[in-house]
Every structure is written in structure tokens, then in C-alpha cells.
PDB file of C-alpha atoms in Angstrom:
ATOM      1  CA  UNK A   1     -52.708  62.953   9.409  1.00  0.00           C
ATOM      2  CA  UNK A   2     -56.219  63.563  10.549  1.00  0.00           C
ATOM      3  CA  UNK A   3     -59.302  63.847   8.412  1.00  0.00           C
ATOM      4  CA  UNK A   4     -61.369  66.980   8.013  1.00  0.00           C
ATOM      5  CA  UNK A   5     -63.987  65.488  10.337  1.00  0.00           C
ATOM      6  CA  UNK A   6     -61.365  64.809  13.026  1.00  0.00           C
ATOM      7  CA  UNK A   7     -60.085  68.388  12.744  1.00  0.00           C
ATOM      8  CA  UNK A   8     -63.595  69.839  13.108  1.00  0.00           C
ATOM      9  CA  UNK A   9     -64.443  67.549  16.025  1.00  0.00           C
ATOM     10  CA  UNK A  10     -61.272  68.575  17.853  1.00  0.00           C
ATOM     11  CA  UNK A  11     -62.003  72.274  17.330  1.00  0.00           C
ATOM     12  CA  UNK A  12     -65.628  71.892  18.469  1.00  0.00           C
ATOM     13  CA  UNK A  13     -64.608  70.029  21.626  1.00  0.00           C
ATOM     14  CA  UNK A  14     -61.850  72.591  22.262  1.00  0.00           C
ATOM     15  CA  UNK A  15     -64.474  75.370  22.150  1.00  0.00           C
ATOM     16  CA  UNK A  16     -66.959  73.411  24.311  1.00  0.00           C
ATOM     17  CA  UNK A  17     -64.280  72.778  26.949  1.00  0.00           C
ATOM     18  CA  UNK A  18     -63.537  76.485  27.214  1.00  0.00           C
ATOM     19  CA  UNK A  19     -60.434  76.391  25.015  1.00  0.00           C
ATOM     20  CA  UNK A  20     -58.657  74.060  27.413  1.00  0.00           C
ATOM     21  CA  UNK A  21     -55.983  72.413  25.306  1.00  0.00           C
ATOM     22  CA  UNK A  22     -54.964  69.646  27.707  1.00  0.00           C
ATOM     23  CA  UNK A  23     -58.562  68.626  28.411  1.00  0.00           C
ATOM     24  CA  UNK A  24     -59.343  68.458  24.691  1.00  0.00           C
ATOM     25  CA  UNK A  25     -56.306  66.358  23.888  1.00  0.00           C
ATOM     26  CA  UNK A  26     -56.963  64.091  26.872  1.00  0.00           C
ATOM     27  CA  UNK A  27     -60.572  63.498  25.810  1.00  0.00           C
ATOM     28  CA  UNK A  28     -59.701  62.784  22.169  1.00  0.00           C
ATOM     29  CA  UNK A  29     -56.229  61.295  22.361  1.00  0.00           C
ATOM     30  CA  UNK A  30     -55.089  63.636  19.613  1.00  0.00           C
ATOM     31  CA  UNK A  31     -53.693  66.115  18.324  1.00  0.00           C
ATOM     32  CA  UNK A  32     -50.724  67.985  19.742  1.00  0.00           C
ATOM     33  CA  UNK A  33     -51.393  71.295  21.479  1.00  0.00           C
ATOM     34  CA  UNK A  34     -49.772  73.278  18.674  1.00  0.00           C
ATOM     35  CA  UNK A  35     -51.830  71.508  15.996  1.00  0.00           C
ATOM     36  CA  UNK A  36     -55.030  72.072  17.959  1.00  0.00           C
ATOM     37  CA  UNK A  37     -54.309  75.767  18.421  1.00  0.00           C
ATOM     38  CA  UNK A  38     -53.433  76.102  14.744  1.00  0.00           C
ATOM     39  CA  UNK A  39     -56.676  74.400  13.700  1.00  0.00           C
ATOM     40  CA  UNK A  40     -58.619  76.679  16.031  1.00  0.00           C
ATOM     41  CA  UNK A  41     -56.982  79.850  14.648  1.00  0.00           C
ATOM     42  CA  UNK A  42     -57.855  78.747  11.115  1.00  0.00           C
ATOM     43  CA  UNK A  43     -61.414  77.962  12.180  1.00  0.00           C
ATOM     44  CA  UNK A  44     -61.702  81.338  13.908  1.00  0.00           C
ATOM     45  CA  UNK A  45     -60.608  83.149  10.713  1.00  0.00           C
ATOM     46  CA  UNK A  46     -62.973  81.455   8.302  1.00  0.00           C
ATOM     47  CA  UNK A  47     -65.518  79.629  10.519  1.00  0.00           C
ATOM     48  CA  UNK A  48     -64.482  76.416   8.807  1.00  0.00           C
ATOM     49  CA  UNK A  49     -61.358  74.424   8.073  1.00  0.00           C
ATOM     50  CA  UNK A  50     -59.909  73.689   4.654  1.00  0.00           C
ATOM     51  CA  UNK A  51     -61.169  70.383   3.301  1.00  0.00           C
ATOM     52  CA  UNK A  52     -57.766  69.707   1.768  1.00  0.00           C
ATOM     53  CA  UNK A  53     -55.780  70.169   4.975  1.00  0.00           C
ATOM     54  CA  UNK A  54     -54.529  66.587   4.888  1.00  0.00           C
ATOM     55  CA  UNK A  55     -51.026  66.307   3.430  1.00  0.00           C
ATOM     56  CA  UNK A  56     -51.479  65.356  -0.195  1.00  0.00           C
ATOM     57  CA  UNK A  57     -47.901  64.649  -1.145  1.00  0.00           C
ATOM     58  CA  UNK A  58     -45.504  62.146   0.293  1.00  0.00           C
ATOM     59  CA  UNK A  59     -42.935  63.337   2.791  1.00  0.00           C
ATOM     60  CA  UNK A  60     -40.203  61.478   0.888  1.00  0.00           C
ATOM     61  CA  UNK A  61     -39.567  61.079  -2.821  1.00  0.00           C
ATOM     62  CA  UNK A  62     -39.483  57.630  -4.390  1.00  0.00           C
ATOM     63  CA  UNK A  63     -35.752  58.067  -4.953  1.00  0.00           C
ATOM     64  CA  UNK A  64     -35.171  58.813  -1.253  1.00  0.00           C
ATOM     65  CA  UNK A  65     -37.174  55.736  -0.278  1.00  0.00           C
ATOM     66  CA  UNK A  66     -35.223  53.496  -2.644  1.00  0.00           C
ATOM     67  CA  UNK A  67     -31.927  54.891  -1.332  1.00  0.00           C
ATOM     68  CA  UNK A  68     -32.982  54.268   2.264  1.00  0.00           C
ATOM     69  CA  UNK A  69     -33.974  50.684   1.577  1.00  0.00           C
ATOM     70  CA  UNK A  70     -30.722  49.955  -0.236  1.00  0.00           C
ATOM     71  CA  UNK A  71     -28.504  51.697   2.351  1.00  0.00           C
ATOM     72  CA  UNK A  72     -27.254  49.475   5.179  1.00  0.00           C
ATOM     73  CA  UNK A  73     -28.662  50.393   8.553  1.00  0.00           C
ATOM     74  CA  UNK A  74     -25.926  51.886  10.730  1.00  0.00           C
ATOM     75  CA  UNK A  75     -26.805  52.958  14.255  1.00  0.00           C
ATOM     76  CA  UNK A  76     -30.416  53.672  13.350  1.00  0.00           C
ATOM     77  CA  UNK A  77     -29.482  56.039  10.510  1.00  0.00           C
ATOM     78  CA  UNK A  78     -32.241  56.197   7.938  1.00  0.00           C
ATOM     79  CA  UNK A  79     -34.985  54.578  10.024  1.00  0.00           C
ATOM     80  CA  UNK A  80     -37.534  57.217   9.045  1.00  0.00           C
ATOM     81  CA  UNK A  81     -36.778  56.649   5.394  1.00  0.00           C
ATOM     82  CA  UNK A  82     -37.116  52.905   5.898  1.00  0.00           C
ATOM     83  CA  UNK A  83     -40.465  53.382   7.659  1.00  0.00           C
ATOM     84  CA  UNK A  84     -41.657  55.509   4.759  1.00  0.00           C
ATOM     85  CA  UNK A  85     -40.387  52.863   2.361  1.00  0.00           C
ATOM     86  CA  UNK A  86     -42.368  50.161   4.160  1.00  0.00           C
ATOM     87  CA  UNK A  87     -45.512  52.281   3.941  1.00  0.00           C
ATOM     88  CA  UNK A  88     -44.873  52.869   0.243  1.00  0.00           C
ATOM     89  CA  UNK A  89     -44.443  49.147  -0.334  1.00  0.00           C
ATOM     90  CA  UNK A  90     -40.715  49.104  -1.089  1.00  0.00           C
ATOM     91  CA  UNK A  91     -38.808  45.967  -0.189  1.00  0.00           C
ATOM     92  CA  UNK A  92     -35.137  45.286   0.401  1.00  0.00           C
ATOM     93  CA  UNK A  93     -32.569  44.054   2.850  1.00  0.00           C
ATOM     94  CA  UNK A  94     -32.665  47.212   4.972  1.00  0.00           C
ATOM     95  CA  UNK A  95     -36.415  46.843   5.465  1.00  0.00           C
ATOM     96  CA  UNK A  96     -36.091  43.153   6.305  1.00  0.00           C
ATOM     97  CA  UNK A  97     -33.277  43.904   8.768  1.00  0.00           C
ATOM     98  CA  UNK A  98     -35.240  46.683  10.431  1.00  0.00           C
ATOM     99  CA  UNK A  99     -38.347  44.549  10.816  1.00  0.00           C
ATOM    100  CA  UNK A 100     -36.409  41.551  12.139  1.00  0.00           C
ATOM    101  CA  UNK A 101     -34.484  43.687  14.639  1.00  0.00           C
ATOM    102  CA  UNK A 102     -31.075  42.971  13.115  1.00  0.00           C
TER     103      UNK A 102
END
């Protein structure tokens, strides 16, 4: 996720570049075109962006993360859960296997 400052900077550059999505993304290296357009529409409505636009809750519950770590990795199934588990600090065989390439 991007900070409020990164959102505002992207919108300002988008406006300065004549609302050219590709040029804005190329100059910044972020965001996607749909995110940029969404941020701009929000900015256009209220002349600002919400300060709390960064996702505040985790994408996965603790229970889902624990299940993913404990579940054997089969054909890449559950990799996103395992990645989230690593970020959350969970440990287990599935995480070790994923990180070691097994």
C-alpha cells in the first residue's frame, strides 16, 4: 500500500502531465492505471484524498495464516497465505519449505 503522501504526489504529477496515465506511472514506478484513476476521481470530488486510505486490516485472518503455514505445499497452493504468514511472523514447515525452494 502507498502512503497518503505517495497518493497525493501521484495525483499531482498525473495532473501536471496532462492526465497521461502511462507517463505518470513511468515517472513514478507506481501505481497501476486503475489505482491512479481512482485516486484522481477521489481527489477531484473532494480536492483531497482520505488520510486513512491505506488498508488498516490484514488481508488474511490469523487463523487463515496458521492454516496456510501448517498445510503442506502442493503445486503452489497456498503461497499467498504463506507469504502473508511470513510477513505476520508465523513460522512452520510450509514457510521453511517455501523459502528453501522445496
